[in-house]
Amino acid sequence: MKLLSKDQQLGIFRQMYNKARDIDVAIINIFDDSMPKDFMLDALMFYQNNDGGFANGLYIDNYNVNTSVYQIYEAYRLLDMVGFDSSCGELELYYPIMNKSMNYLYNREQPINNKWNPNTKTNNDFAHSKEFEYCEENTKLFGYHPTAAILGYTLVFANNTKAYYKKALKMSEIMINDLLNMDSLTKYEFISFNSFLNSIKKANVFADKQEQIEAHLIKLAKEVVSVDFNDLDAIHPLDCALYLNDDELNEKINLQLDDIIDNLKSHGLWEKKGDWGYNKYAEEDSAKLKWIGAETVNNYFILKKYGRLA
């Protein structure tokens, strides 16, 4: 089992100040307990629009300045990553940020067939990767992502007396029934449903459904994850803790973790794999530079979570 050495960790923290966005620097310092969690809220405010949603490149591959559901998901994912939940209400900015964003989701953005469209029409007016093109093909590609993850985060972040919490419960009940009748998932849906399961365990809701959901996700994952190391989308390590209970999938997760360590670049940080899927926008080059900090945050979190830090 490979570990990220102490020298590599020191190099990461040093280089993050030179190459990363402010929000990524804040997050990685929160991981190290050298910065309080509320700094994350200050950093997030720069990406929040007046309508309560998020935009402005919070998720780097979409330069749209208008709110989209996917950008709200990215904000919630980062908040969950550093340990925010409904007990953080004493922090000055917590409920203003959460209430405004949830108001946008549950009162202004209409789900269709119990799913929010992660993209918005105005995406097409700004630089973006191919997956954020507003089109029917991408609606099918994302499926229940990021709806499933957002519903789970709502149950973690919101007080159970809030209308948003109750709406999330109702949508979740429908979604769970849909999930248990699905015989395949897109690569995005695996990430989102895994996230949802982690969230309902944290929030201690749907206790009677958790084992059933977990068994179904493991079954579907084992059907699509081949022995080929290039085919591991169903066990994306950001949200795959449940698969640690399965020896076959756990072995592949450990291969992924080793691969992450092997891919630390000579400059001391990670770079995002892949590209935008077409050559329409020059902004892809600047996005790659921003991803150096964001991808390092994601990978450092994963390695810390799974005990891969020396």
Coordinates of C-alpha atoms in Angstrom, one line a residue:
M1 CA 0.0 0.0 0.0
K2 CA 1.5 3.3 -1.1
L3 CA 1.5 6.4 1.2
L4 CA 1.9 10.1 0.5
S5 CA 5.1 11.0 2.2
K6 CA 5.5 13.8 4.7
D7 CA 7.9 15.6 2.3
Q8 CA 5.3 15.4 -0.4
Q9 CA 2.6 16.7 1.9
L10 CA 4.8 19.7 2.9
G11 CA 5.4 20.4 -0.8
I12 CA 1.7 20.3 -1.5
F13 CA 0.9 22.9 1.2
R14 CA 3.8 25.1 0.0
Q15 CA 2.8 25.0 -3.6
M16 CA -0.9 25.5 -3.0
Y17 CA -0.2 29.1 -1.9
N18 CA 1.6 29.7 -5.2
K19 CA -0.8 28.0 -7.7
A20 CA -4.3 27.5 -6.2
R21 CA -7.5 29.5 -5.9
D22 CA -8.2 31.1 -2.6
I23 CA -11.1 28.7 -1.9
D24 CA -8.8 25.7 -2.5
V25 CA -6.2 27.1 -0.2
A26 CA -8.8 27.5 2.5
I27 CA -10.1 24.0 2.1
I28 CA -6.8 22.2 2.3
N29 CA -5.8 24.3 5.3
I30 CA -9.1 23.3 7.0
F31 CA -8.1 19.6 6.3
D32 CA -4.9 20.3 8.2
D33 CA -6.7 22.1 11.1
S34 CA -4.6 25.2 10.5
M35 CA -7.7 27.2 9.5
P36 CA -11.2 27.3 11.0
K37 CA -14.1 26.0 8.9
D38 CA -15.8 29.4 8.7
F39 CA -13.1 30.6 6.3
M40 CA -14.7 28.3 3.7
L41 CA -17.9 30.3 4.0
D42 CA -16.1 33.5 3.3
A43 CA -14.5 32.1 0.2
L44 CA -17.8 30.6 -1.0
M45 CA -19.5 34.0 -0.9
F46 CA -17.5 35.2 -3.8
Y47 CA -19.2 32.6 -6.0
Q48 CA -22.8 33.1 -4.8
N49 CA -25.2 35.1 -7.0
N50 CA -27.9 37.5 -5.8
D51 CA -30.5 34.8 -6.5
G52 CA -28.9 32.5 -3.9
G53 CA -27.3 30.0 -6.4
F54 CA -23.7 29.6 -7.3
A55 CA -21.8 30.2 -10.5
N56 CA -18.7 32.2 -11.7
G57 CA -16.5 29.1 -12.2
L58 CA -16.9 27.5 -8.8
Y59 CA -16.9 24.3 -10.8
I60 CA -14.0 25.3 -13.1
D61 CA -15.1 23.8 -16.4
N62 CA -18.2 26.1 -16.6
Y63 CA -17.5 29.8 -17.0
N64 CA -21.3 30.8 -16.9
V65 CA -21.9 33.7 -14.5
N66 CA -25.5 32.6 -14.1
T67 CA -26.7 30.1 -11.5
S68 CA -27.0 26.5 -12.4
V69 CA -27.9 23.4 -10.3
Y70 CA -24.5 21.8 -10.9
Q71 CA -22.7 24.8 -9.4
I72 CA -24.9 24.6 -6.3
Y73 CA -24.0 20.9 -6.1
E74 CA -20.3 21.8 -6.3
A75 CA -20.8 24.3 -3.4
Y76 CA -22.5 21.6 -1.3
R77 CA -19.9 19.0 -2.2
L78 CA -17.2 21.2 -0.9
L79 CA -19.1 22.1 2.3
D80 CA -19.7 18.4 3.0
M81 CA -16.0 17.7 2.3
V82 CA -14.9 20.0 5.1
G83 CA -17.5 18.7 7.5
F84 CA -20.4 21.2 7.5
D85 CA -23.8 20.1 8.7
S86 CA -26.9 21.5 10.4
S87 CA -25.0 21.9 13.7
C88 CA -23.0 24.7 12.1
G89 CA -25.8 27.2 12.4
E90 CA -23.9 29.3 14.9
L91 CA -21.5 30.4 12.2
E92 CA -22.6 33.8 11.0
L93 CA -22.7 33.0 7.2
Y94 CA -23.9 29.4 7.4
Y95 CA -27.7 29.9 7.3
P96 CA -27.7 32.9 5.0
I97 CA -25.7 30.9 2.4
M98 CA -27.8 27.7 2.9
N99 CA -31.2 29.3 3.0
K100 CA -30.6 31.4 -0.1
S101 CA -29.3 28.5 -2.1
M102 CA -32.0 26.1 -1.0
N103 CA -34.7 28.7 -1.8
Y104 CA -33.3 28.8 -5.3
L105 CA -33.4 25.0 -5.6
Y106 CA -36.7 24.2 -4.0
N107 CA -38.7 27.3 -4.9
R108 CA -37.3 28.6 -8.2
E109 CA -35.8 25.7 -10.1
Q110 CA -38.5 23.2 -11.2
P111 CA -37.5 19.5 -11.3
I112 CA -38.7 17.4 -14.2
N113 CA -39.5 13.8 -13.4
N114 CA -38.1 14.4 -9.9
K115 CA -34.7 15.5 -11.3
W116 CA -33.1 18.9 -11.6
N117 CA -31.3 19.6 -14.9
P118 CA -27.7 20.3 -13.8
N119 CA -27.2 22.6 -16.8
T120 CA -28.9 25.8 -17.8
K121 CA -29.6 27.4 -21.2
T122 CA -27.1 30.2 -20.6
N123 CA -24.3 27.7 -20.3
N124 CA -24.1 27.8 -24.1
D125 CA -23.3 31.6 -24.0
F126 CA -20.1 31.0 -22.0
A127 CA -17.0 28.8 -22.2
H128 CA -17.6 25.3 -20.9
S129 CA -16.6 21.7 -21.3
K130 CA -18.7 19.4 -23.5
E131 CA -20.6 17.9 -20.6
F132 CA -22.0 21.3 -19.6
E133 CA -23.5 22.0 -23.1
Y134 CA -27.2 22.6 -22.6
C135 CA -28.7 19.7 -24.6
E136 CA -30.9 16.7 -24.3
E137 CA -27.9 14.3 -24.6
N138 CA -26.4 15.7 -21.5
T139 CA -29.6 15.6 -19.6
K140 CA -29.7 11.8 -20.2
L141 CA -25.9 11.5 -19.4
F142 CA -26.3 13.1 -15.9
G143 CA -29.6 11.3 -15.1
Y144 CA -30.2 11.6 -11.3
H145 CA -26.9 13.4 -10.9
P146 CA -26.5 15.8 -9.1
T147 CA -30.1 15.6 -7.8
A148 CA -29.4 12.5 -5.6
A149 CA -26.4 14.1 -4.1
I150 CA -28.1 17.4 -3.5
L151 CA -31.1 15.8 -1.8
G152 CA -28.7 14.0 0.6
Y153 CA -26.8 17.2 1.3
T154 CA -30.1 19.0 2.1
L155 CA -30.9 16.4 4.7
V156 CA -27.4 16.9 6.2
F157 CA -27.3 20.7 6.0
A158 CA -30.9 21.8 6.8
N159 CA -32.7 21.8 10.1
N160 CA -35.4 19.1 10.0
T161 CA -38.1 21.8 10.7
K162 CA -37.3 23.6 7.4
A163 CA -39.6 23.3 4.4
Y164 CA -36.5 22.5 2.3
Y165 CA -35.8 19.5 4.4
K166 CA -39.4 18.2 4.1
K167 CA -39.4 18.7 0.3
A168 CA -36.1 16.8 0.1
L169 CA -37.6 13.9 2.1
K170 CA -40.5 13.7 -0.4
M171 CA -38.3 13.9 -3.4
S172 CA -35.9 11.3 -1.9
E173 CA -38.7 8.8 -1.3
I174 CA -39.6 8.9 -5.0
M175 CA -36.0 8.7 -6.0
I176 CA -35.2 5.7 -3.8
N177 CA -38.1 3.8 -5.4
D178 CA -36.7 4.8 -8.8
L179 CA -33.2 3.7 -7.9
L180 CA -34.2 0.3 -6.6
N181 CA -36.0 -0.4 -9.9
M182 CA -33.0 0.7 -12.1
D183 CA -30.9 -2.0 -13.6
S184 CA -28.1 0.3 -14.7
L185 CA -26.6 3.7 -13.8
T186 CA -24.6 6.3 -15.7
K187 CA -21.1 7.0 -14.3
Y188 CA -22.5 10.3 -12.9
E189 CA -25.4 8.5 -11.2
F190 CA -23.0 6.2 -9.4
I191 CA -21.3 9.2 -7.9
S192 CA -24.5 10.9 -6.9
F193 CA -26.3 7.8 -5.4
N194 CA -23.2 6.9 -3.4
S195 CA -23.1 10.5 -2.1
F196 CA -26.8 10.2 -1.2
L197 CA -26.2 7.0 0.7
N198 CA -23.4 8.6 2.7
S199 CA -25.6 11.6 3.5
I200 CA -28.6 9.6 4.7
K201 CA -26.3 7.7 7.0
K202 CA -24.9 10.9 8.4
A203 CA -28.4 12.4 8.8
N204 CA -29.8 9.1 10.2
V205 CA -32.8 9.0 7.9
F206 CA -34.3 6.2 5.7
A207 CA -32.7 3.7 8.1
D208 CA -35.0 1.0 6.8
K209 CA -33.7 1.6 3.2
Q210 CA -30.0 2.0 3.7
E211 CA -28.9 -1.6 3.5
Q212 CA -31.1 -2.2 0.5
I213 CA -29.7 0.8 -1.3
E214 CA -26.1 -0.2 -0.5
A215 CA -26.7 -3.8 -1.7
H216 CA -28.2 -2.5 -4.9
L217 CA -25.4 -0.1 -5.6
I218 CA -22.7 -2.8 -5.0
K219 CA -24.6 -5.2 -7.3
L220 CA -24.8 -2.6 -10.1
A221 CA -21.1 -1.6 -9.6
K222 CA -19.8 -5.2 -9.8
E223 CA -21.7 -5.7 -13.0
V224 CA -20.0 -2.8 -14.8
V225 CA -16.6 -2.6 -13.2
S226 CA -14.3 -4.8 -15.2
V227 CA -10.9 -6.1 -14.4
D228 CA -9.5 -3.4 -16.7
F229 CA -8.1 -0.6 -14.6
N230 CA -9.5 1.9 -17.2
D231 CA -13.1 1.1 -16.3
L232 CA -13.6 2.3 -12.8
D233 CA -16.2 5.1 -13.1
A234 CA -18.7 3.2 -10.8
I235 CA -16.3 3.3 -7.9
H236 CA -15.2 6.9 -8.0
P237 CA -13.2 7.2 -4.8
L238 CA -14.7 10.5 -3.7
D239 CA -17.9 8.7 -2.8
C240 CA -17.2 5.0 -2.7
A241 CA -16.8 4.3 1.0
L242 CA -19.6 1.7 0.9
Y243 CA -17.7 -0.4 -1.6
L244 CA -15.0 -1.0 1.1
N245 CA -17.3 -3.8 2.3
D246 CA -16.8 -5.7 -0.9
D247 CA -13.4 -7.4 -1.3
E248 CA -13.4 -7.3 -5.1
L249 CA -14.4 -3.6 -5.3
N250 CA -12.1 -2.7 -2.4
E251 CA -9.1 -4.1 -4.3
K252 CA -9.9 -1.9 -7.2
I253 CA -10.3 1.2 -4.9
N254 CA -6.9 0.5 -3.5
L255 CA -5.5 0.4 -7.1
Q256 CA -7.1 3.8 -7.7
L257 CA -5.5 5.2 -4.5
D258 CA -2.1 3.9 -5.5
D259 CA -2.6 5.5 -9.0
I260 CA -3.4 8.9 -7.4
I261 CA -0.1 8.9 -5.5
D262 CA 1.8 7.8 -8.6
N263 CA 0.3 10.7 -10.5
L264 CA 1.5 13.5 -8.2
K265 CA 3.4 15.8 -10.6
S266 CA 7.0 17.0 -10.3
H267 CA 5.8 20.5 -9.4
G268 CA 4.3 19.0 -6.2
L269 CA 0.6 19.1 -7.1
W270 CA -1.9 17.1 -9.2
E271 CA -3.3 18.0 -12.6
K272 CA -6.8 17.1 -13.8
K273 CA -6.9 14.2 -16.3
G274 CA -8.9 14.6 -19.5
D275 CA -9.9 17.6 -21.5
W276 CA -13.1 19.6 -22.4
G277 CA -14.1 17.2 -25.2
Y278 CA -13.7 19.7 -28.0
N279 CA -11.6 22.7 -29.1
K280 CA -14.2 25.5 -29.0
Y281 CA -12.9 27.6 -26.2
A282 CA -9.4 29.1 -25.4
E283 CA -10.5 29.3 -21.8
E284 CA -9.7 25.6 -21.4
D285 CA -6.1 26.5 -20.9
S286 CA -6.8 28.8 -18.0
A287 CA -9.1 26.1 -16.6
K288 CA -6.3 23.6 -16.5
L289 CA -4.2 26.0 -14.4
K290 CA -7.1 26.4 -11.9
W291 CA -7.7 22.7 -11.7
I292 CA -4.2 22.2 -10.3
G293 CA -5.3 23.5 -6.9
A294 CA -8.9 22.0 -7.1
E295 CA -7.7 18.5 -8.1
T296 CA -5.1 18.6 -5.4
V297 CA -7.8 19.3 -2.8
N298 CA -9.9 16.4 -4.1
N299 CA -6.9 14.0 -4.1
Y300 CA -5.6 15.1 -0.8
F301 CA -9.0 14.6 0.7
I302 CA -9.3 11.1 -0.7
L303 CA -5.9 10.0 0.5
K304 CA -6.6 11.5 4.0
K305 CA -10.0 9.8 4.1
Y306 CA -8.6 6.4 3.3
G307 CA -5.5 6.5 5.5
R308 CA -2.9 7.1 2.8
L309 CA -1.0 9.9 4.4
A310 CA 2.3 8.9 6.0

